[in-house]
PDB file of C-alpha atoms in Angstrom:
ATOM      1  CA  MET R   1      26.140   4.137 -14.546  1.00  0.00           C
ATOM      2  CA  SER R   2      25.210   6.033 -11.761  1.00  0.00           C
ATOM      3  CA  ARG R   3      21.572   5.691 -10.756  1.00  0.00           C
ATOM      4  CA  GLU R   4      19.321   8.748  -9.599  1.00  0.00           C
ATOM      5  CA  ASN R   5      17.605   6.826  -7.362  1.00  0.00           C
ATOM      6  CA  ALA R   6      18.092   3.544  -5.560  1.00  0.00           C
ATOM      7  CA  ALA R   7      14.090   2.599  -5.954  1.00  0.00           C
ATOM      8  CA  ASP R   8      12.910   4.760  -9.046  1.00  0.00           C
ATOM      9  CA  ILE R   9       9.123   3.787  -7.894  1.00  0.00           C
ATOM     10  CA  LEU R  10       7.542   3.940  -4.579  1.00  0.00           C
ATOM     11  CA  GLY R  11       4.236   2.593  -3.429  1.00  0.00           C
ATOM     12  CA  ILE R  12       3.720   4.031   0.128  1.00  0.00           C
ATOM     13  CA  GLY R  13       0.131   2.656   1.091  1.00  0.00           C
ATOM     14  CA  ALA R  14      -2.167   2.545   2.112  1.00  0.00           C
ATOM     15  CA  GLN R  15      -2.212  -1.470   3.308  1.00  0.00           C
ATOM     16  CA  ARG R  16      -5.135  -3.095   2.328  1.00  0.00           C
ATOM     17  CA  ALA R  17      -5.837  -0.576  -0.367  1.00  0.00           C
ATOM     18  CA  MET R  18      -4.517  -2.634  -3.480  1.00  0.00           C
ATOM     19  CA  THR R  19      -0.940  -2.306  -2.990  1.00  0.00           C
ATOM     20  CA  SER R  20      -0.455  -5.917  -3.821  1.00  0.00           C
ATOM     21  CA  TRP R  21      -2.491  -5.302  -7.297  1.00  0.00           C
ATOM     22  CA  LEU R  22      -0.251  -1.912  -8.036  1.00  0.00           C
ATOM     23  CA  HIS R  23       2.863  -4.391  -7.285  1.00  0.00           C
ATOM     24  CA  GLN R  24       1.697  -7.100  -9.636  1.00  0.00           C
ATOM     25  CA  ALA R  25       0.716  -4.804 -12.362  1.00  0.00           C
ATOM     26  CA  LEU R  26       3.798  -2.583 -12.232  1.00  0.00           C
ATOM     27  CA  SER R  27       6.434  -5.620 -11.815  1.00  0.00           C
ATOM     28  CA  ALA R  28       4.926  -7.224 -15.330  1.00  0.00           C
ATOM     29  CA  HIS R  29       5.576  -3.930 -17.593  1.00  0.00           C
ATOM     30  CA  PRO R  30       8.966  -4.306 -19.306  1.00  0.00           C
ATOM     31  CA  GLY R  31      10.031  -0.916 -18.260  1.00  0.00           C
ATOM     32  CA  THR R  32       9.940  -2.083 -14.289  1.00  0.00           C
ATOM     33  CA  TRP R  33      12.408  -4.651 -12.053  1.00  0.00           C
ATOM     34  CA  ALA R  34      11.329  -6.005  -8.642  1.00  0.00           C
ATOM     35  CA  PHE R  35      14.204  -7.051  -6.658  1.00  0.00           C
ATOM     36  CA  PRO R  36      14.758 -11.096  -5.625  1.00  0.00           C
ATOM     37  CA  ASP R  37      12.934 -12.300  -3.188  1.00  0.00           C
ATOM     38  CA  PHE R  38      14.892 -12.441   0.003  1.00  0.00           C
ATOM     39  CA  HIS R  39      12.493 -13.706   2.626  1.00  0.00           C
ATOM     40  CA  PRO R  40      12.064 -13.464   5.627  1.00  0.00           C
ATOM     41  CA  VAL R  41      14.641 -10.196   4.911  1.00  0.00           C
ATOM     42  CA  THR R  42      12.310  -8.425   2.291  1.00  0.00           C
ATOM     43  CA  SER R  43       8.704  -9.269   1.820  1.00  0.00           C
ATOM     44  CA  SER R  44       8.209 -11.588  -1.421  1.00  0.00           C
ATOM     45  CA  THR R  45       9.684  -9.189  -4.627  1.00  0.00           C
ATOM     46  CA  LYS R  46       7.257  -6.522  -3.307  1.00  0.00           C
ATOM     47  CA  GLU R  47       7.723  -4.998  -0.013  1.00  0.00           C
ATOM     48  CA  ALA R  48      11.955  -3.676   0.559  1.00  0.00           C
ATOM     49  CA  HIS R  49      10.623  -2.991   4.722  1.00  0.00           C
ATOM     50  CA  TYR R  50      14.344  -0.717   4.349  1.00  0.00           C
ATOM     51  CA  TRP R  51      12.598   2.072   6.826  1.00  0.00           C
ATOM     52  CA  ASP R  52      11.324  -0.341   9.173  1.00  0.00           C
ATOM     53  CA  TRP R  53      12.953  -3.764   9.380  1.00  0.00           C
ATOM     54  CA  ASN R  54      16.004  -3.114   7.537  1.00  0.00           C
ATOM     55  CA  HIS R  55      17.313   0.181   8.206  1.00  0.00           C
ATOM     56  CA  LYS R  56      20.562  -1.523  10.112  1.00  0.00           C
ATOM     57  CA  ARG R  57      21.341  -2.744   6.924  1.00  0.00           C
ATOM     58  CA  GLY R  58      22.531   0.816   5.589  1.00  0.00           C
ATOM     59  CA  PRO R  59      21.632   2.589   2.715  1.00  0.00           C
ATOM     60  CA  ASP R  60      24.251   0.721   0.554  1.00  0.00           C
ATOM     61  CA  TRP R  61      22.373  -2.414   1.293  1.00  0.00           C
ATOM     62  CA  TYR R  62      19.213  -0.835  -0.169  1.00  0.00           C
ATOM     63  CA  LYS R  63      20.763   0.331  -3.486  1.00  0.00           C
ATOM     64  CA  VAL R  64      22.391  -3.022  -3.970  1.00  0.00           C
ATOM     65  CA  LEU R  65      18.934  -4.683  -3.327  1.00  0.00           C
ATOM     66  CA  MET R  66      17.100  -2.122  -5.667  1.00  0.00           C
ATOM     67  CA  ARG R  67      19.594  -1.762  -8.595  1.00  0.00           C
ATOM     68  CA  PRO R  68      18.324  -3.627 -11.702  1.00  0.00           C
ATOM     69  CA  LEU R  69      20.203  -5.984 -13.362  1.00  0.00           C
ATOM     70  CA  ASP R  70      19.599  -3.722 -16.400  1.00  0.00           C
ATOM     71  CA  GLU R  71      20.026  -0.354 -15.558  1.00  0.00           C
ATOM     72  CA  ARG R  72      17.504   1.116 -18.008  1.00  0.00           C
ATOM     73  CA  LEU R  73      14.394  -0.472 -16.120  1.00  0.00           C
ATOM     74  CA  LYS R  74      12.925   1.342 -13.269  1.00  0.00           C
ATOM     75  CA  SER R  75      12.857  -0.333  -9.897  1.00  0.00           C
ATOM     76  CA  LEU R  76      10.001  -0.883  -7.548  1.00  0.00           C
ATOM     77  CA  ASP R  77       9.621  -0.686  -3.900  1.00  0.00           C
ATOM     78  CA  VAL R  78       5.903  -1.432  -2.761  1.00  0.00           C
ATOM     79  CA  THR R  79       6.150  -1.119   1.185  1.00  0.00           C
ATOM     80  CA  PRO R  80       2.818  -0.262   2.608  1.00  0.00           C
ATOM     81  CA  GLU R  81       4.520   1.097   6.142  1.00  0.00           C
ATOM     82  CA  TYR R  82       6.477   3.466   4.191  1.00  0.00           C
ATOM     83  CA  ALA R  83       3.170   5.664   4.757  1.00  0.00           C
ATOM     84  CA  PHE R  84       4.006   6.769   8.573  1.00  0.00           C
ATOM     85  CA  LEU R  85       7.463   7.405   8.225  1.00  0.00           C
ATOM     86  CA  SER R  86       8.626  10.274  10.081  1.00  0.00           C
ATOM     87  CA  ASP R  87       9.827  13.477   8.433  1.00  0.00           C
ATOM     88  CA  ARG R  88      13.330  12.478   9.225  1.00  0.00           C
ATOM     89  CA  GLN R  89      13.030   9.252   7.417  1.00  0.00           C
ATOM     90  CA  ILE R  90      11.391  10.721   4.405  1.00  0.00           C
ATOM     91  CA  GLU R  91      13.771  13.285   4.104  1.00  0.00           C
ATOM     92  CA  GLU R  92      16.452  10.356   4.088  1.00  0.00           C
ATOM     93  CA  CYS R  93      14.440   8.741   1.282  1.00  0.00           C
ATOM     94  CA  LYS R  94      14.343  12.186  -0.102  1.00  0.00           C
ATOM     95  CA  ALA R  95      17.746  12.007   0.063  1.00  0.00           C
ATOM     96  CA  LEU R  96      18.277   8.295  -1.466  1.00  0.00           C
ATOM     97  CA  ASN R  97      15.515   8.538  -3.733  1.00  0.00           C
ATOM     98  CA  PRO R  98      15.445  12.117  -5.038  1.00  0.00           C
ATOM     99  CA  GLY R  99      13.597  11.778  -8.465  1.00  0.00           C
ATOM    100  CA  ALA R 100      11.399   8.560  -7.444  1.00  0.00           C
ATOM    101  CA  ARG R 101       7.859   8.823  -8.241  1.00  0.00           C
ATOM    102  CA  VAL R 102       5.788   8.042  -5.021  1.00  0.00           C
ATOM    103  CA  ILE R 103       2.112   6.537  -5.245  1.00  0.00           C
ATOM    104  CA  TYR R 104      -0.284   6.880  -2.361  1.00  0.00           C
ATOM    105  CA  ILE R 105      -3.959   5.016  -2.715  1.00  0.00           C
ATOM    106  CA  LEU R 106      -5.843   5.608   0.005  1.00  0.00           C
ATOM    107  CA  ARG R 107      -8.605   4.056   1.438  1.00  0.00           C
ATOM    108  CA  ASP R 108     -11.529   4.592   3.559  1.00  0.00           C
ATOM    109  CA  PRO R 109      -9.809   4.627   6.722  1.00  0.00           C
ATOM    110  CA  LEU R 110     -12.737   2.709   8.491  1.00  0.00           C
ATOM    111  CA  ALA R 111     -13.057  -0.140   6.098  1.00  0.00           C
ATOM    112  CA  ARG R 112      -9.119  -0.143   5.525  1.00  0.00           C
ATOM    113  CA  ALA R 113      -9.274  -0.876   9.450  1.00  0.00           C
ATOM    114  CA  VAL R 114     -11.848  -3.602   9.181  1.00  0.00           C
ATOM    115  CA  SER R 115      -9.561  -5.122   6.389  1.00  0.00           C
ATOM    116  CA  GLY R 116      -6.592  -5.019   8.146  1.00  0.00           C
ATOM    117  CA  ILE R 117      -7.984  -6.754  11.249  1.00  0.00           C
ATOM    118  CA  ARG R 118      -9.655  -9.515   8.938  1.00  0.00           C
ATOM    119  CA  MET R 119      -5.818  -9.817   7.400  1.00  0.00           C
ATOM    120  CA  HIS R 120      -4.568 -10.393  11.026  1.00  0.00           C
ATOM    121  CA  THR R 121      -7.808 -12.290  11.963  1.00  0.00           C
ATOM    122  CA  LEU R 122      -6.354 -14.925   8.555  1.00  0.00           C
ATOM    123  CA  TRP R 123      -2.995 -15.217  10.295  1.00  0.00           C
ATOM    124  CA  ALA R 124      -4.325 -15.892  13.813  1.00  0.00           C
ATOM    125  CA  SER R 125      -7.087 -18.294  12.803  1.00  0.00           C
ATOM    126  CA  LYS R 126      -4.779 -20.834  10.944  1.00  0.00           C
ATOM    127  CA  ASN R 127      -6.971 -20.399   8.109  1.00  0.00           C
ATOM    128  CA  ALA R 128     -10.494 -21.315   9.358  1.00  0.00           C
ATOM    129  CA  PRO R 129     -13.287 -21.057   7.151  1.00  0.00           C
ATOM    130  CA  ALA R 130     -15.086 -17.663   7.660  1.00  0.00           C
ATOM    131  CA  GLU R 131     -18.374 -19.083   8.621  1.00  0.00           C
ATOM    132  CA  GLU R 132     -16.318 -20.160  11.881  1.00  0.00           C
ATOM    133  CA  VAL R 133     -14.855 -17.065  12.858  1.00  0.00           C
ATOM    134  CA  SER R 134     -16.517 -14.246  14.607  1.00  0.00           C
ATOM    135  CA  LEU R 135     -15.053 -11.525  15.948  1.00  0.00           C
ATOM    136  CA  GLU R 136     -16.726 -10.238  19.164  1.00  0.00           C
ATOM    137  CA  MET R 137     -15.665  -6.843  21.435  1.00  0.00           C
ATOM    138  CA  ASP R 138     -13.216  -8.058  23.539  1.00  0.00           C
ATOM    139  CA  GLN R 139      -9.662  -8.073  24.579  1.00  0.00           C
ATOM    140  CA  ALA R 140      -8.367 -10.249  22.048  1.00  0.00           C
ATOM    141  CA  PHE R 141     -10.117  -7.707  19.641  1.00  0.00           C
ATOM    142  CA  LEU R 142      -8.819  -4.839  20.749  1.00  0.00           C
ATOM    143  CA  ASP R 143      -5.445  -6.453  21.032  1.00  0.00           C
ATOM    144  CA  ARG R 144      -5.979  -7.389  17.158  1.00  0.00           C
ATOM    145  CA  CYS R 145      -6.579  -3.589  16.694  1.00  0.00           C
ATOM    146  CA  GLU R 146      -3.312  -2.828  18.169  1.00  0.00           C
ATOM    147  CA  ARG R 147      -1.470  -5.274  16.091  1.00  0.00           C
ATOM    148  CA  ALA R 148      -2.747  -4.182  12.951  1.00  0.00           C
ATOM    149  CA  ARG R 149      -1.960  -0.912  13.657  1.00  0.00           C
ATOM    150  CA  ILE R 150      -5.181   0.380  12.345  1.00  0.00           C
ATOM    151  CA  TRP R 151      -4.439   4.452  13.901  1.00  0.00           C
ATOM    152  CA  ASP R 152      -0.944   4.697  12.212  1.00  0.00           C
ATOM    153  CA  HIS R 153      -2.578   3.069   8.542  1.00  0.00           C
ATOM    154  CA  GLY R 154      -5.581   4.994   9.304  1.00  0.00           C
ATOM    155  CA  ALA R 155      -3.692   8.499   9.778  1.00  0.00           C
ATOM    156  CA  CYS R 156      -3.879   9.180   5.950  1.00  0.00           C
ATOM    157  CA  ALA R 157      -4.160  12.737   6.111  1.00  0.00           C
ATOM    158  CA  ALA R 158      -1.517  13.206   8.570  1.00  0.00           C
ATOM    159  CA  ASN R 159       0.871  10.656   6.139  1.00  0.00           C
ATOM    160  CA  LEU R 160       0.065  12.522   3.211  1.00  0.00           C
ATOM    161  CA  LYS R 161       0.826  16.164   4.067  1.00  0.00           C
ATOM    162  CA  ARG R 162       4.644  14.731   5.633  1.00  0.00           C
ATOM    163  CA  TRP R 163       5.290  13.141   2.310  1.00  0.00           C
ATOM    164  CA  ARG R 164       3.950  15.995   0.193  1.00  0.00           C
ATOM    165  CA  ARG R 165       6.820  18.302   1.944  1.00  0.00           C
ATOM    166  CA  ARG R 166       9.150  16.104   0.146  1.00  0.00           C
ATOM    167  CA  TYR R 167       7.481  14.937  -2.425  1.00  0.00           C
ATOM    168  CA  PRO R 168       4.937  17.560  -3.533  1.00  0.00           C
ATOM    169  CA  ASP R 169       4.053  15.470  -7.271  1.00  0.00           C
ATOM    170  CA  LEU R 170       3.197  12.289  -5.632  1.00  0.00           C
ATOM    171  CA  LEU R 171       0.251  10.042  -7.017  1.00  0.00           C
ATOM    172  CA  VAL R 172      -2.760  10.074  -4.590  1.00  0.00           C
ATOM    173  CA  LEU R 173      -5.511   7.620  -5.799  1.00  0.00           C
ATOM    174  CA  ASN R 174      -9.016   6.730  -4.514  1.00  0.00           C
ATOM    175  CA  TYR R 175      -9.288   2.977  -3.715  1.00  0.00           C
ATOM    176  CA  GLU R 176     -13.235   2.943  -4.337  1.00  0.00           C
ATOM    177  CA  GLU R 177     -12.250   4.500  -8.081  1.00  0.00           C
ATOM    178  CA  LEU R 178      -9.392   2.160  -8.564  1.00  0.00           C
ATOM    179  CA  ARG R 179     -11.576  -0.906  -8.062  1.00  0.00           C
ATOM    180  CA  ALA R 180     -14.289   0.130  -9.725  1.00  0.00           C
ATOM    181  CA  ASP R 181     -12.091   0.924 -12.687  1.00  0.00           C
ATOM    182  CA  PRO R 182      -8.370  -0.605 -12.486  1.00  0.00           C
ATOM    183  CA  LEU R 183      -7.062  -0.599 -15.747  1.00  0.00           C
ATOM    184  CA  ALA R 184      -8.173   3.360 -15.784  1.00  0.00           C
ATOM    185  CA  GLY R 185      -6.042   3.631 -12.726  1.00  0.00           C
ATOM    186  CA  PHE R 186      -3.475   1.765 -14.269  1.00  0.00           C
ATOM    187  CA  ARG R 187      -2.711   4.016 -17.209  1.00  0.00           C
ATOM    188  CA  LYS R 188      -2.703   6.615 -15.237  1.00  0.00           C
ATOM    189  CA  ILE R 189      -0.059   5.120 -12.807  1.00  0.00           C
ATOM    190  CA  LEU R 190       1.891   4.117 -15.799  1.00  0.00           C
ATOM    191  CA  THR R 191       1.707   8.370 -16.656  1.00  0.00           C
ATOM    192  CA  HIS R 192       3.073   9.038 -13.459  1.00  0.00           C
ATOM    193  CA  CYS R 193       5.714   6.518 -13.597  1.00  0.00           C
ATOM    194  CA  GLY R 194       6.804   7.523 -17.009  1.00  0.00           C
ATOM    195  CA  LEU R 195       6.299   4.263 -18.301  1.00  0.00           C
ATOM    196  CA  ASP R 196       4.941   3.655 -22.047  1.00  0.00           C
ATOM    197  CA  TRP R 197       1.751   2.063 -23.123  1.00  0.00           C
ATOM    198  CA  GLN R 198       1.221   2.697 -26.640  1.00  0.00           C
ATOM    199  CA  GLY R 199       4.310   1.868 -27.606  1.00  0.00           C
ATOM    200  CA  LEU R 200       4.075  -1.701 -26.118  1.00  0.00           C
ATOM    201  CA  ASP R 201       2.639  -4.493 -28.960  1.00  0.00           C
ATOM    202  CA  GLN R 202      -0.486  -5.660 -28.281  1.00  0.00           C
ATOM    203  CA  ALA R 203       0.322  -9.023 -26.540  1.00  0.00           C
ATOM    204  CA  VAL R 204       2.142  -6.538 -23.905  1.00  0.00           C
ATOM    205  CA  ARG R 205      -0.931  -4.578 -23.953  1.00  0.00           C
ATOM    206  CA  ASP R 206      -3.409  -7.590 -23.194  1.00  0.00           C
ATOM    207  CA  SER R 207      -0.849  -9.236 -20.761  1.00  0.00           C
ATOM    208  CA  LEU R 208      -1.023  -5.618 -18.415  1.00  0.00           C
ATOM    209  CA  THR R 209      -4.666  -5.161 -19.091  1.00  0.00           C
ATOM    210  CA  GLU R 210      -5.501  -8.963 -17.610  1.00  0.00           C
ATOM    211  CA  ARG R 211      -2.962  -8.519 -14.698  1.00  0.00           C
ATOM    212  CA  ALA R 212      -4.444  -4.678 -14.084  1.00  0.00           C
ATOM    213  CA  ARG R 213      -8.235  -6.744 -13.795  1.00  0.00           C
ATOM    214  CA  ARG R 214      -7.083  -9.089 -11.545  1.00  0.00           C
ATOM    215  CA  HIS R 215      -8.447  -9.376  -7.836  1.00  0.00           C
ATOM    216  CA  VAL R 216      -5.114  -9.952  -5.257  1.00  0.00           C
ATOM    217  CA  TRP R 217      -5.404 -11.811  -2.283  1.00  0.00           C
ATOM    218  CA  ALA R 218      -9.083 -10.676  -0.778  1.00  0.00           C
ATOM    219  CA  THR R 219      -8.918 -11.593   3.142  1.00  0.00           C
ATOM    220  CA  PRO R 220     -12.469 -13.677   4.263  1.00  0.00           C
ATOM    221  CA  ARG R 221     -14.888 -11.778   5.441  1.00  0.00           C
ATOM    222  CA  TYR R 222     -14.866 -12.483   8.860  1.00  0.00           C
ATOM    223  CA  ALA R 223     -18.178 -11.647  10.747  1.00  0.00           C
ATOM    224  CA  LEU R 224     -17.629  -8.630  13.083  1.00  0.00           C
ATOM    225  CA  SER R 225     -19.788  -8.161  15.889  1.00  0.00           C
ATOM    226  CA  PRO R 226     -21.836  -4.562  15.922  1.00  0.00           C
ATOM    227  CA  ASP R 227     -20.445  -3.567  18.939  1.00  0.00           C
ATOM    228  CA  CYS R 228     -17.178  -4.384  17.054  1.00  0.00           C
ATOM    229  CA  LEU R 229     -18.129  -2.135  14.161  1.00  0.00           C
ATOM    230  CA  HIS R 230     -19.331   0.871  16.350  1.00  0.00           C
ATOM    231  CA  PHE R 231     -16.328   0.676  17.974  1.00  0.00           C
ATOM    232  CA  LEU R 232     -14.224   1.159  14.926  1.00  0.00           C
ATOM    233  CA  ALA R 233     -16.644   3.770  13.915  1.00  0.00           C
ATOM    234  CA  GLY R 234     -15.764   5.857  16.905  1.00  0.00           C
ATOM    235  CA  ALA R 235     -12.144   5.346  16.742  1.00  0.00           C
ATOM    236  CA  MET R 236     -11.695   5.937  12.775  1.00  0.00           C
ATOM    237  CA  TRP R 237     -14.211   8.645  12.437  1.00  0.00           C
ATOM    238  CA  PRO R 238     -12.037  11.895  13.025  1.00  0.00           C
ATOM    239  CA  LEU R 239      -9.161  10.207  10.780  1.00  0.00           C
ATOM    240  CA  ARG R 240     -11.777   9.729   7.990  1.00  0.00           C
ATOM    241  CA  GLU R 241     -12.928  13.348   8.531  1.00  0.00           C
ATOM    242  CA  ALA R 242      -9.591  14.503   8.372  1.00  0.00           C
ATOM    243  CA  LEU R 243      -9.026  12.802   5.020  1.00  0.00           C
ATOM    244  CA  THR R 244     -11.604  13.887   3.252  1.00  0.00           C
ATOM    245  CA  LYS R 245     -10.618  17.609   4.670  1.00  0.00           C
ATOM    246  CA  GLU R 246      -7.085  16.843   3.736  1.00  0.00           C
ATOM    247  CA  THR R 247      -8.120  15.643  -0.116  1.00  0.00           C
ATOM    248  CA  GLY R 248     -11.631  16.673  -0.234  1.00  0.00           C
ATOM    249  CA  ILE R 249     -12.716  12.938  -1.502  1.00  0.00           C
ATOM    250  CA  THR R 250     -15.664  11.472  -0.270  1.00  0.00           C
ATOM    251  CA  PHE R 251     -15.265   8.056   0.651  1.00  0.00           C
ATOM    252  CA  GLU R 252     -18.451   5.429   1.155  1.00  0.00           C
ATOM    253  CA  GLU R 253     -17.029   2.273   1.707  1.00  0.00           C
ATOM    254  CA  GLY R 254     -16.932   2.958   5.165  1.00  0.00           C
ATOM    255  CA  ASP R 255     -20.680   4.345   5.388  1.00  0.00           C
ATOM    256  CA  ALA R 256     -21.659   0.757   3.710  1.00  0.00           C
ATOM    257  CA  LEU R 257     -20.593  -0.829   6.416  1.00  0.00           C
ATOM    258  CA  LEU R 258     -22.562   0.790   9.217  1.00  0.00           C
ATOM    259  CA  GLU R 259     -25.994   0.795   7.462  1.00  0.00           C
ATOM    260  CA  GLY R 260     -28.541  -1.217   9.475  1.00  0.00           C
ATOM    261  CA  LEU R 261     -26.275  -0.198  12.583  1.00  0.00           C
ATOM    262  CA  ALA R 262     -28.252   1.668  15.185  1.00  0.00           C
TER     263      ALA R 262
END
């Protein structure tokens, strides 16, 4: 049986915008399939990283990785770094996955940057308690911003435009709304992906509902100095403005972070 797509469902970002939640909820649906964990070639069963880590392995490798054992199932690849693929790479993705359903969860670029830096701080601090870690405006902080690729991940408006050229029907979700009502967002995702809800038995629906309401790995809330927040607010301001202009969505999470700063 030939398959139209290598990956039937693509979650392309943004990083620190509930993509792990998206994967753990979708992968529990009886109509989906997640590839085996081949760490460090892949990142668990969630991120295939074909266009960044593994492109050298070639399209046949990707097709074999993504192919379900049961051909009736829809295969998942939720790799946040796909959000900032180039036009050429997205064109290649379209050739491999012409009928894929694409999901892009958008988060306020400022709040997303703070969360991304905290994630990299977690890795660098060897799990030190949050109250023992404070981020100050120094070269180490700027280096962490670079490693976290805050500008690439925050350029959601430009990323969205590139992806819409090839996948005009991609599903855009607001992280803030998704956090407020994850089950409603999950039902919308199922509809977009052509996955059944009403036809599932009650036990399966109850299990999916529980997973949809589950919070997947929050990073410790390491303290950022006012100077750090002011720097990030300035760095992310044009990206926040561009995203609101492109989508019409008003994001409030970043403004809440800045409350009290003069």
